[in-house]
Amino acid sequence: MPSHDFRAPRLFVDAALAPEARVALDRDQSNYLGNVLRLGAGDPILAFNGRDGEWQAAIDGRKRPDSLVILKQTRPQDGLIDLAYVFAPLKHARLDYMVQKAVEMGASVLQPVLTRYTQASRVNSERMRANVIEAAEQCGILSLAEVAEPLALERYLGQRAASRLLVFCDEAADTDNPIAALQGAREAARGIDVLIGPEGGFAEEERALLLRQPHILRLALGPRILRADTAAVAALALVQAALGDWGGQNALAHR
C-alpha cells in the first residue's frame, strides 16, 4: 500500500469518488479550506468518503473553494477489524477525546451503554460522528467507525451476539498479565467487544450480570485505577497488540 502523505490536507466528503467527478463543498468545508488553510483554486487536497478509497483532488471555485475535482486514486479502500468499543458516556470534551482515540486505535463500532453510574445520560451522536470524521481526516484513516445509538447495559447485553468475545475491563478483577489472558483467547476471537464502565465503576448487580455472559474475558488494566478515557486507550492497545492488526497474526476478521 502506498505510504500516507502527511503533508497534504485531507477532507471527508459524503459523495462518490471517481476520476473527473466534481464534489460540491458545504459551507463549513469551504470555510475550512479557504479561511483556515488559506487554499484556493487549483490547490491539491486528498479526499475520501469511507467507501471508495483516497483520491487526489484539486480545489475549484472563483472567489472561494466551492467544489473539488477528483483526479486519481492514491490509496484503495481498506476495512476495519471487527472490534467494537463499548463504553459508558462521558461529558463533553472528555467524550470527544475518547471517541477520537478509539478511532485512532482502530475501533470499527462505537457503542455507548448507560449504566447506573454513567455520568452523562444524553449522548450527542452527531457530535460523536463529527469526532470520528475529524480523527479519520487527521490520521490518514480511510474507513469510518460506526456510531451506534446508546443502549441500556442490560439491553445491549441481551442483543449482542453470544459468539463474540466480551472483554470486560473490570477494576475489581485480579491484577494479572492482560496480554497473556488475551492471547489465550486468540483461537476463540470472532469479533471483540471491549467494555469500559463509568468512572464510578459498575454496580454489583451489573457486574454480576456481566459475569454471567457467555464468552467473556474479565480483564484488569494493571495495578492503577485509570480514568475512563485513559482506560479506553489502554484496553484497545492491549487488544490490538494481542489479537488485532498490530501484530503479524491478526485473529480478527475485517468488517
Coordinates of N, CA and C in Angstrom, one line a residue:
M1 N 0.8 -1.2 0.0 CA 0.0 0.0 0.0 C 0.9 1.2 0.0
P2 N 0.6 2.3 -0.8 CA 1.4 3.5 -0.8 C 1.4 4.1 0.5
S3 N 2.6 4.7 0.8 CA 2.7 5.4 2.1 C 1.8 6.6 2.2
H4 N 1.4 7.0 3.4 CA 0.5 8.1 3.6 C 1.2 9.4 3.4
D5 N 0.5 10.3 2.7 CA 1.0 11.7 2.5 C 0.6 12.5 3.7
F6 N 1.5 12.8 4.7 CA 1.2 13.5 5.9 C 1.2 15.0 5.7
R7 N 1.6 15.5 4.5 CA 1.7 17.0 4.3 C 0.4 17.5 3.7
A8 N -0.2 16.7 2.8 CA -1.4 17.2 2.1 C -2.6 17.2 3.1
P9 N -3.5 18.2 3.0 CA -4.7 18.2 3.8 C -5.7 17.2 3.3
R10 N -6.4 16.6 4.2 CA -7.4 15.6 3.9 C -8.8 16.0 4.2
L11 N -9.8 15.6 3.4 CA -11.1 16.1 3.7 C -12.1 14.9 3.4
F12 N -13.0 14.7 4.4 CA -14.0 13.7 4.2 C -15.2 14.3 3.4
V13 N -15.6 13.6 2.4 CA -16.8 14.1 1.6 C -17.8 12.9 1.5
D14 N -19.1 13.3 1.6 CA -20.1 12.2 1.5 C -20.6 12.2 0.1
A15 N -19.8 11.8 -0.8 CA -20.1 11.7 -2.3 C -19.3 10.6 -2.9
A16 N -19.8 10.1 -4.0 CA -19.0 9.1 -4.7 C -17.7 9.7 -5.3
L17 N -16.6 8.9 -5.3 CA -15.4 9.4 -5.8 C -14.9 8.6 -7.0
A18 N -14.6 9.3 -8.1 CA -14.2 8.6 -9.3 C -13.5 9.7 -10.1
P19 N -12.6 9.2 -11.1 CA -11.9 10.2 -11.9 C -12.8 11.2 -12.6
E20 N -12.5 12.5 -12.5 CA -13.2 13.6 -13.2 C -14.5 13.9 -12.5
A21 N -14.8 13.3 -11.4 CA -16.0 13.6 -10.7 C -15.9 15.0 -10.0
R22 N -17.0 15.7 -9.9 CA -17.0 17.0 -9.2 C -17.8 16.9 -7.9
V23 N -17.2 17.3 -6.8 CA -17.9 17.2 -5.5 C -18.1 18.5 -4.9
A24 N -19.3 18.9 -4.6 CA -19.7 20.2 -4.1 C -19.2 20.2 -2.6
L25 N -18.8 21.4 -2.1 CA -18.4 21.6 -0.8 C -19.5 22.3 0.0
D26 N -19.7 21.9 1.3 CA -20.7 22.7 2.1 C -20.0 23.9 2.6
R27 N -20.7 24.7 3.3 CA -20.2 26.0 3.8 C -19.0 25.8 4.8
D28 N -19.2 24.8 5.7 CA -18.1 24.6 6.7 C -16.8 24.1 6.0
Q29 N -16.9 23.2 5.0 CA -15.8 22.8 4.3 C -15.1 23.9 3.5
S30 N -15.9 24.7 2.8 CA -15.4 25.9 2.1 C -14.7 26.8 3.0
N31 N -15.2 27.1 4.2 CA -14.6 28.0 5.1 C -13.3 27.4 5.6
Y32 N -13.3 26.1 5.9 CA -12.1 25.4 6.4 C -10.9 25.5 5.4
L33 N -11.3 25.2 4.1 CA -10.2 25.2 3.1 C -9.8 26.6 2.8
G34 N -10.7 27.6 2.6 CA -10.4 28.9 2.2 C -9.9 29.8 3.3
N35 N -10.5 29.8 4.5 CA -10.1 30.7 5.5 C -9.2 30.2 6.6
V36 N -9.3 28.9 6.8 CA -8.4 28.3 7.8 C -7.1 27.8 7.2
L37 N -7.2 27.1 6.1 CA -6.0 26.6 5.5 C -5.4 27.5 4.4
R38 N -6.2 28.6 4.0 CA -5.8 29.6 3.0 C -5.5 28.9 1.7
L39 N -6.3 28.0 1.3 CA -6.2 27.3 0.0 C -7.2 27.9 -1.0
G40 N -6.8 27.8 -2.3 CA -7.7 28.3 -3.3 C -7.7 27.5 -4.5
A41 N -8.3 28.0 -5.6 CA -8.5 27.2 -6.8 C -7.1 26.6 -7.3
G42 N -7.2 25.3 -7.7 CA -6.0 24.6 -8.2 C -5.2 24.0 -7.1
D43 N -5.3 24.3 -5.8 CA -4.5 23.7 -4.8 C -4.9 22.2 -4.6
P44 N -3.9 21.4 -4.3 CA -4.2 19.9 -4.1 C -4.8 19.6 -2.8
I45 N -5.6 18.6 -2.7 CA -6.1 18.1 -1.4 C -6.4 16.6 -1.6
L46 N -6.4 15.8 -0.5 CA -6.8 14.4 -0.6 C -8.2 14.3 -0.1
A47 N -9.0 13.5 -0.8 CA -10.4 13.4 -0.4 C -10.7 11.9 -0.2
F48 N -11.6 11.6 0.8 CA -12.1 10.2 1.0 C -13.5 10.2 1.5
N49 N -14.2 9.1 1.3 CA -15.6 9.0 1.7 C -15.9 7.8 2.6
G50 N -14.9 7.0 2.9 CA -15.1 5.8 3.7 C -15.5 4.6 2.9
R51 N -15.6 4.8 1.5 CA -16.1 3.7 0.7 C -15.2 3.5 -0.6
D52 N -14.7 4.5 -1.1 CA -14.0 4.5 -2.4 C -12.5 4.7 -2.3
G53 N -11.9 4.6 -1.2 CA -10.5 4.8 -1.0 C -10.2 6.3 -0.9
E54 N -8.9 6.7 -1.1 CA -8.5 8.1 -1.0 C -8.1 8.5 -2.4
W55 N -8.4 9.8 -2.7 CA -8.2 10.4 -4.0 C -7.5 11.7 -4.0
Q56 N -6.7 11.9 -4.9 CA -6.1 13.3 -5.1 C -7.1 14.1 -5.8
A57 N -7.3 15.3 -5.3 CA -8.3 16.2 -5.9 C -7.7 17.6 -6.0
A58 N -8.4 18.5 -6.7 CA -8.0 19.9 -6.9 C -9.2 20.8 -6.5
I59 N -8.9 21.8 -5.8 CA -9.9 22.8 -5.3 C -10.4 23.6 -6.5
D60 N -11.7 23.8 -6.6 CA -12.2 24.7 -7.7 C -13.1 25.7 -7.1
G61 N -13.2 26.9 -7.8 CA -14.1 28.0 -7.3 C -13.4 29.3 -7.5
R62 N -14.1 30.3 -7.9 CA -13.5 31.6 -8.3 C -13.2 32.4 -7.0
K63 N -14.2 32.8 -6.2 CA -14.0 33.6 -5.1 C -13.6 32.8 -3.8
R64 N -14.1 31.6 -3.7 CA -13.8 30.8 -2.6 C -14.0 29.3 -3.0
P65 N -13.4 28.4 -2.3 CA -13.5 27.0 -2.7 C -15.0 26.6 -2.6
D66 N -15.5 26.1 -3.7 CA -16.9 25.6 -3.7 C -17.0 24.2 -4.2
S67 N -16.0 23.6 -4.7 CA -16.1 22.2 -5.1 C -14.7 21.6 -5.3
L68 N -14.6 20.3 -5.4 CA -13.4 19.5 -5.6 C -13.5 18.8 -7.0
V69 N -12.4 18.8 -7.7 CA -12.4 18.0 -8.9 C -11.5 16.8 -8.6
I70 N -12.1 15.6 -8.7 CA -11.4 14.4 -8.4 C -10.5 13.9 -9.5
L71 N -9.2 13.6 -9.2 CA -8.2 13.4 -10.2 C -7.9 11.9 -10.3
K72 N -7.2 11.3 -9.3 CA -6.8 9.9 -9.3 C -6.7 9.4 -7.9
Q73 N -6.8 8.0 -7.8 CA -6.8 7.4 -6.5 C -5.4 7.3 -6.0
T74 N -5.2 7.6 -4.8 CA -3.9 7.5 -4.1 C -3.8 6.2 -3.2
R75 N -4.9 5.8 -2.7 CA -4.9 4.5 -1.9 C -6.3 3.8 -2.0
P76 N -6.3 2.5 -2.2 CA -7.6 1.8 -2.3 C -8.2 1.7 -0.9
Q77 N -9.5 1.4 -0.9 CA -10.3 1.3 0.3 C -9.8 0.1 1.1
D78 N -9.7 0.3 2.4 CA -9.4 -0.8 3.3 C -10.6 -1.1 4.2
G79 N -10.4 -1.9 5.2 CA -11.5 -2.3 6.1 C -11.0 -2.2 7.5
L80 N -11.9 -2.1 8.5 CA -11.6 -2.1 9.9 C -11.8 -3.5 10.4
I81 N -11.0 -3.9 11.4 CA -11.2 -5.2 12.0 C -12.4 -5.1 12.9
D82 N -13.0 -6.3 13.2 CA -14.3 -6.4 13.9 C -14.0 -6.2 15.4
L83 N -13.9 -4.9 15.7 CA -13.6 -4.5 17.1 C -14.5 -3.4 17.5
A84 N -15.4 -3.7 18.4 CA -16.4 -2.7 18.9 C -15.9 -2.2 20.3
Y85 N -15.9 -0.8 20.4 CA -15.6 -0.2 21.7 C -16.9 0.2 22.4
V86 N -17.2 -0.4 23.5 CA -18.5 -0.3 24.3 C -18.1 0.5 25.5
F87 N -18.8 1.6 25.8 CA -18.4 2.5 26.9 C -19.6 3.2 27.5
A88 N -19.4 3.6 28.8 CA -20.3 4.5 29.4 C -19.9 5.9 29.0
P89 N -20.9 6.7 28.5 CA -20.6 8.0 28.0 C -20.0 8.9 29.1
L90 N -19.1 9.8 28.6 CA -18.5 10.8 29.5 C -19.1 12.2 29.1
K91 N -18.6 13.2 29.7 CA -19.2 14.6 29.4 C -18.3 15.3 28.5
H92 N -18.9 15.9 27.5 CA -18.3 16.9 26.6 C -16.9 16.6 26.1
A93 N -15.9 17.4 26.5 CA -14.5 17.3 26.0 C -13.9 15.9 26.2
R94 N -14.2 15.3 27.3 CA -13.6 14.0 27.5 C -14.2 12.9 26.7
L95 N -15.5 13.1 26.3 CA -16.1 12.1 25.4 C -15.5 12.4 24.0
D96 N -15.3 13.6 23.6 CA -14.7 14.0 22.3 C -13.3 13.3 22.2
Y97 N -12.5 13.4 23.3 CA -11.2 12.8 23.3 C -11.3 11.3 23.2
M98 N -12.1 10.7 23.9 CA -12.2 9.2 23.9 C -12.7 8.7 22.6
V99 N -13.6 9.4 21.9 CA -14.1 8.9 20.6 C -12.9 9.0 19.6
Q100 N -12.2 10.1 19.6 CA -11.1 10.3 18.7 C -10.0 9.3 18.9
K101 N -9.7 9.0 20.2 CA -8.6 8.0 20.4 C -9.1 6.6 20.1
A102 N -10.4 6.3 20.3 CA -10.9 4.9 19.9 C -10.8 4.7 18.4
V103 N -11.1 5.8 17.6 CA -11.0 5.7 16.2 C -9.5 5.5 15.8
E104 N -8.6 6.3 16.4 CA -7.2 6.2 16.1 C -6.7 4.8 16.4
M105 N -7.3 4.1 17.4 CA -6.8 2.8 17.8 C -7.5 1.7 17.0
G106 N -8.3 2.0 16.0 CA -8.8 1.0 15.1 C -10.2 0.5 15.4
A107 N -11.0 1.1 16.3 CA -12.3 0.6 16.6 C -13.2 0.7 15.4
S108 N -14.0 -0.3 15.1 CA -14.9 -0.2 14.0 C -16.3 0.2 14.4
V109 N -16.7 0.0 15.6 CA -18.0 0.4 16.2 C -17.8 1.1 17.5
L110 N -18.5 2.2 17.7 CA -18.6 2.9 19.0 C -20.0 2.7 19.6
Q111 N -20.1 2.0 20.7 CA -21.4 1.7 21.2 C -21.5 2.3 22.7
P112 N -22.2 3.4 22.8 CA -22.5 3.9 24.2 C -23.5 3.0 24.9
V113 N -23.2 2.7 26.2 CA -24.1 2.0 27.1 C -24.4 2.8 28.4
L114 N -25.6 2.8 28.8 CA -26.0 3.5 30.0 C -26.0 2.6 31.2
T115 N -25.3 2.9 32.2 CA -25.2 2.1 33.5 C -25.7 3.0 34.6
R116 N -25.7 2.4 35.8 CA -26.3 3.1 37.0 C -25.4 4.3 37.3
Y117 N -24.1 4.3 37.1 CA -23.3 5.4 37.5 C -22.8 6.2 36.3
T118 N -23.4 6.0 35.1 CA -23.0 6.8 34.0 C -23.1 8.3 34.3
Q119 N -22.1 9.1 33.9 CA -22.1 10.5 34.2 C -23.0 11.3 33.3
A120 N -23.1 10.9 32.1 CA -23.9 11.7 31.1 C -25.0 10.8 30.6
S121 N -26.2 11.2 30.8 CA -27.4 10.4 30.4 C -27.8 10.7 28.9
R122 N -27.3 11.8 28.4 CA -27.6 12.1 27.0 C -26.3 12.0 26.2
V123 N -26.5 11.5 25.0 CA -25.3 11.4 24.1 C -25.7 12.1 22.7
N124 N -24.8 12.9 22.3 CA -24.9 13.6 21.1 C -24.3 12.8 20.0
S125 N -25.1 12.0 19.3 CA -24.5 11.1 18.3 C -23.9 11.8 17.1
E126 N -24.5 13.0 16.7 CA -23.9 13.8 15.6 C -22.5 14.3 16.0
R127 N -22.4 14.7 17.2 CA -21.1 15.2 17.7 C -20.1 14.1 17.7
M128 N -20.5 12.9 18.1 CA -19.6 11.8 18.1 C -19.1 11.5 16.7
R129 N -20.1 11.5 15.7 CA -19.7 11.2 14.3 C -18.8 12.3 13.8
A130 N -19.0 13.5 14.2 CA -18.1 14.6 13.8 C -16.6 14.3 14.3
N131 N -16.5 13.8 15.5 CA -15.2 13.5 16.0 C -14.6 12.3 15.3
V132 N -15.4 11.3 14.9 CA -14.9 10.2 14.1 C -14.3 10.7 12.8
I133 N -15.0 11.6 12.2 CA -14.6 12.1 10.9 C -13.3 12.9 11.1
E134 N -13.2 13.8 12.1 CA -12.1 14.6 12.4 C -10.8 13.7 12.6
A135 N -11.0 12.7 13.4 CA -9.9 11.8 13.7 C -9.4 11.1 12.4
A136 N -10.4 10.7 11.6 CA -10.0 10.0 10.3 C -9.3 10.9 9.4
E137 N -9.7 12.2 9.3 CA -9.1 13.2 8.5 C -7.7 13.4 8.9
Q138 N -7.4 13.5 10.2 CA -6.1 13.9 10.7 C -5.1 12.7 10.7
C139 N -5.6 11.5 10.7 CA -4.7 10.4 10.9 C -4.6 9.5 9.7
G140 N -5.1 9.9 8.6 CA -5.0 9.1 7.4 C -5.9 7.8 7.3
I141 N -6.9 7.8 8.1 CA -7.8 6.7 8.2 C -8.8 6.7 7.1
L142 N -9.0 5.6 6.4 CA -9.9 5.5 5.3 C -11.3 5.0 5.6
S143 N -11.5 4.2 6.6 CA -12.8 3.6 6.9 C -13.3 4.3 8.2
L144 N -14.6 4.6 8.2 CA -15.1 5.3 9.4 C -15.8 4.4 10.3
A145 N -15.5 4.5 11.6 CA -16.2 3.7 12.6 C -17.7 4.1 12.7
E146 N -18.5 3.1 12.9 CA -19.9 3.3 13.0 C -20.2 3.8 14.4
V147 N -21.1 4.8 14.5 CA -21.6 5.4 15.8 C -22.9 4.8 16.1
A148 N -23.1 3.9 17.1 CA -24.3 3.3 17.4 C -25.1 4.2 18.4
E149 N -26.4 4.0 18.4 CA -27.2 4.7 19.4 C -27.1 4.1 20.8
P150 N -27.2 5.0 21.8 CA -27.0 4.5 23.2 C -28.0 3.4 23.6
L151 N -27.6 2.5 24.4 CA -28.5 1.4 24.9 C -28.2 1.3 26.4
A152 N -29.3 0.9 27.1 CA -29.1 0.5 28.5 C -28.2 -0.8 28.5
L153 N -27.3 -0.9 29.5 CA -26.4 -2.0 29.5 C -27.1 -3.4 29.4
E154 N -28.2 -3.5 30.1 CA -28.9 -4.8 30.1 C -29.4 -5.1 28.7
R155 N -30.0 -4.1 28.0 CA -30.5 -4.3 26.7 C -29.4 -4.6 25.7
Y156 N -28.2 -3.9 25.9 CA -27.1 -4.2 25.0 C -26.7 -5.7 25.1
L157 N -26.5 -6.1 26.4 CA -26.1 -7.5 26.6 C -27.1 -8.5 26.1
G158 N -28.4 -8.1 26.1 CA -29.4 -9.0 25.6 C -29.4 -9.2 24.1
Q159 N -28.9 -8.2 23.4 CA -29.0 -8.3 21.9 C -27.7 -8.6 21.2
R160 N -26.5 -8.6 22.0 CA -25.3 -8.8 21.3 C -25.1 -10.3 21.0
A161 N -24.3 -10.6 20.0 CA -24.1 -12.0 19.5 C -23.3 -12.7 20.6
A162 N -23.8 -13.8 21.0 CA -23.1 -14.6 22.1 C -21.8 -15.2 21.6
S163 N -21.5 -15.2 20.3 CA -20.3 -15.8 19.8 C -19.1 -14.8 19.9
R164 N -19.4 -13.5 20.1 CA -18.4 -12.5 20.2 C -17.7 -12.6 21.5
L165 N -16.4 -12.3 21.6 CA -15.7 -12.2 22.8 C -16.0 -10.9 23.5
L166 N -16.4 -10.9 24.7 CA -16.6 -9.7 25.5 C -15.5 -9.5 26.5
V167 N -14.7 -8.5 26.2 CA -13.5 -8.2 27.1 C -14.1 -7.2 28.1
F168 N -14.3 -7.6 29.3 CA -14.9 -6.8 30.4 C -13.7 -6.3 31.2
C169 N -13.5 -5.0 31.0 CA -12.4 -4.3 31.8 C -12.9 -3.9 33.1
D170 N -12.5 -4.6 34.2 CA -13.1 -4.5 35.5 C -12.0 -4.2 36.5
E171 N -12.1 -3.0 37.2 CA -11.1 -2.6 38.2 C -11.1 -3.6 39.4
A172 N -12.2 -4.4 39.5 CA -12.2 -5.4 40.7 C -11.6 -6.7 40.3
A173 N -11.2 -6.9 39.1 CA -10.6 -8.1 38.7 C -9.2 -8.3 39.3
D174 N -8.7 -9.5 39.4 CA -7.4 -9.7 39.9 C -6.4 -9.2 38.9
T175 N -5.3 -8.5 39.4 CA -4.3 -7.9 38.5 C -3.4 -9.1 38.0
D176 N -3.4 -9.3 36.7 CA -2.6 -10.4 36.2 C -2.0 -9.9 34.9
N177 N -1.5 -10.8 34.1 CA -0.9 -10.4 32.8 C -2.0 -10.3 31.7
P178 N -2.4 -9.1 31.4 CA -3.5 -9.0 30.4 C -3.2 -9.4 29.0
I179 N -1.9 -9.3 28.6 CA -1.5 -9.8 27.3 C -1.7 -11.3 27.2
A180 N -1.2 -12.0 28.2 CA -1.3 -13.4 28.2 C -2.8 -13.9 28.2
A181 N -3.6 -13.2 29.0 CA -5.0 -13.5 29.0 C -5.7 -13.3 27.7
L182 N -5.3 -12.3 27.0 CA -5.9 -12.0 25.7 C -5.4 -13.1 24.6
Q183 N -4.1 -13.3 24.7 CA -3.5 -14.3 23.8 C -4.2 -15.7 24.0
G184 N -4.6 -16.0 25.2 CA -5.2 -17.3 25.5 C -6.6 -17.3 24.8
A185 N -7.2 -16.2 24.4 CA -8.5 -16.2 23.8 C -8.4 -16.1 22.3
R186 N -7.1 -16.2 21.7 CA -6.9 -15.9 20.3 C -7.8 -16.8 19.4
E187 N -7.8 -18.1 19.7 CA -8.5 -19.0 18.8 C -10.0 -18.8 18.8
A188 N -10.5 -18.3 19.9 CA -12.0 -18.1 20.0 C -12.4 -16.7 19.5
A189 N -11.5 -15.8 19.2 CA -11.9 -14.5 18.9 C -12.5 -14.4 17.5
R190 N -13.8 -14.1 17.4 CA -14.5 -14.0 16.2 C -15.3 -12.7 16.2
G191 N -14.6 -11.6 16.5 CA -15.2 -10.3 16.8 C -15.1 -10.1 18.3
I192 N -14.7 -8.8 18.6 CA -14.5 -8.5 20.0 C -15.2 -7.2 20.4
D193 N -15.9 -7.3 21.6 CA -16.4 -6.1 22.2 C -15.6 -5.8 23.4
V194 N -15.1 -4.6 23.5 CA -14.3 -4.1 24.6 C -15.1 -3.2 25.4
L195 N -15.4 -3.5 26.7 CA -16.3 -2.8 27.5 C -15.6 -2.1 28.6
I196 N -15.8 -0.7 28.7 CA -15.2 0.1 29.7 C -16.4 0.8 30.4
G197 N -16.4 0.7 31.8 CA -17.5 1.2 32.5 C -17.4 2.7 32.9
P198 N -18.3 3.2 33.7 CA -18.2 4.6 34.1 C -17.1 4.8 35.1
E199 N -16.8 6.1 35.4 CA -15.8 6.4 36.4 C -16.2 6.0 37.8
G200 N -17.5 5.9 38.0 CA -17.9 5.4 39.3 C -17.9 3.9 39.4
G201 N -17.5 3.2 38.4 CA -17.5 1.7 38.3 C -18.9 1.1 38.1
F202 N -18.9 -0.2 38.0 CA -20.2 -0.9 37.8 C -20.8 -1.2 39.1
A203 N -22.1 -1.1 39.1 CA -22.9 -1.6 40.3 C -22.7 -3.1 40.4
E204 N -22.9 -3.6 41.6 CA -22.7 -5.0 41.9 C -23.6 -5.9 41.0
E205 N -24.9 -5.4 40.9 CA -25.8 -6.2 40.1 C -25.4 -6.2 38.6
E206 N -24.8 -5.1 38.1 CA -24.3 -5.0 36.8 C -23.1 -5.9 36.6
R207 N -22.2 -5.9 37.6 CA -21.0 -6.8 37.5 C -21.5 -8.3 37.5
A208 N -22.5 -8.6 38.3 CA -23.0 -10.0 38.3 C -23.6 -10.4 37.0
L209 N -24.3 -9.4 36.4 CA -24.9 -9.7 35.1 C -23.9 -9.9 34.0
L210 N -22.8 -9.1 34.1 CA -21.7 -9.2 33.1 C -21.0 -10.6 33.2
L211 N -20.8 -11.0 34.4 CA -20.1 -12.2 34.7 C -20.9 -13.5 34.3
R212 N -22.2 -13.3 34.1 CA -23.0 -14.5 33.6 C -23.0 -14.5 32.1
Q213 N -22.4 -13.6 31.4 CA -22.4 -13.6 29.9 C -21.5 -14.7 29.4
P214 N -21.9 -15.3 28.3 CA -21.1 -16.3 27.6 C -19.9 -15.7 27.0
H215 N -18.8 -16.4 26.8 CA -17.7 -16.0 26.1 C -17.1 -14.6 26.6
I216 N -16.8 -14.6 27.9 CA -16.4 -13.3 28.5 C -15.0 -13.5 29.0
L217 N -14.2 -12.4 28.9 CA -12.9 -12.3 29.5 C -12.8 -11.1 30.4
R218 N -12.7 -11.4 31.7 CA -12.6 -10.3 32.7 C -11.2 -9.9 32.8
L219 N -10.9 -8.6 32.6 CA -9.5 -8.2 32.4 C -9.3 -7.0 33.3
A220 N -8.1 -7.0 34.0 CA -7.7 -5.8 34.8 C -6.7 -5.1 33.9
L221 N -6.7 -3.8 34.0 CA -5.8 -3.0 33.2 C -4.6 -2.5 34.1
G222 N -4.0 -3.4 34.8 CA -2.9 -3.1 35.7 C -3.2 -2.7 37.1
P223 N -2.2 -2.3 37.9 CA -2.5 -2.1 39.3 C -3.0 -0.7 39.7
R224 N -3.1 0.2 38.7 CA -3.6 1.5 39.0 C -5.0 1.7 38.4
I225 N -5.7 2.6 39.1 CA -7.1 3.0 38.7 C -6.9 4.0 37.6
L226 N -7.5 3.8 36.4 CA -7.4 4.7 35.3 C -8.7 5.4 35.1
R227 N -8.6 6.7 34.6 CA -9.8 7.4 34.2 C -10.4 6.7 32.9
A228 N -11.7 6.9 32.7 CA -12.3 6.1 31.6 C -11.7 6.4 30.3
D229 N -11.3 7.6 30.0 CA -10.7 7.9 28.7 C -9.3 7.3 28.6
T230 N -8.6 7.3 29.7 CA -7.3 6.6 29.6 C -7.4 5.1 29.5
A231 N -8.4 4.6 30.2 CA -8.7 3.1 30.1 C -9.0 2.7 28.7
A232 N -9.7 3.6 27.9 CA -10.1 3.3 26.5 C -8.8 3.0 25.7
V233 N -7.8 3.9 25.8 CA -6.6 3.8 25.0 C -5.8 2.5 25.5
A234 N -5.8 2.3 26.8 CA -5.0 1.2 27.3 C -5.6 -0.2 26.9
A235 N -7.0 -0.3 27.0 CA -7.6 -1.5 26.7 C -7.5 -1.8 25.2
L236 N -7.8 -0.8 24.3 CA -7.7 -1.0 22.9 C -6.3 -1.3 22.4
A237 N -5.3 -0.7 23.1 CA -3.9 -1.1 22.7 C -3.6 -2.5 23.1
L238 N -4.1 -3.0 24.2 CA -3.8 -4.4 24.6 C -4.5 -5.3 23.6
V239 N -5.7 -5.0 23.2 CA -6.4 -5.9 22.3 C -5.8 -5.9 20.9
Q240 N -5.4 -4.7 20.5 CA -4.7 -4.7 19.2 C -3.4 -5.4 19.2
A241 N -2.7 -5.3 20.3 CA -1.4 -6.0 20.3 C -1.5 -7.5 20.4
A242 N -2.5 -8.0 21.1 CA -2.7 -9.4 21.3 C -3.5 -10.1 20.2
L243 N -4.5 -9.4 19.7 CA -5.5 -10.1 18.8 C -5.7 -9.3 17.5
G244 N -5.3 -8.0 17.5 CA -5.7 -7.2 16.3 C -4.6 -7.0 15.3
D245 N -4.6 -5.9 14.6 CA -3.7 -5.7 13.5 C -2.4 -5.0 13.8
W246 N -2.0 -5.0 15.1 CA -0.6 -4.5 15.4 C 0.4 -5.6 15.2
G247 N 0.0 -6.9 15.2 CA 1.0 -8.0 15.1 C 0.8 -8.6 13.7
G248 N 1.6 -9.6 13.5 CA 1.6 -10.3 12.2 C 0.6 -11.4 12.1
Q249 N -0.1 -11.7 13.3 CA -1.1 -12.8 13.2 C -2.4 -12.3 13.8
N250 N -3.1 -11.5 12.9 CA -4.3 -10.9 13.3 C -5.4 -12.0 13.4
A251 N -6.0 -12.0 14.6 CA -7.0 -13.0 14.9 C -8.4 -12.6 14.5
L252 N -8.6 -11.3 14.2 CA -9.9 -10.8 13.9 C -10.2 -10.6 12.4
A253 N -11.4 -10.9 12.0 CA -11.8 -10.7 10.7 C -12.1 -9.2 10.5
H254 N -12.1 -8.8 9.2 CA -12.5 -7.4 8.9 C -14.0 -7.3 8.7
R255 N -14.5 -6.2 9.0 CA -16.0 -5.9 8.8 C -16.3 -5.6 7.3

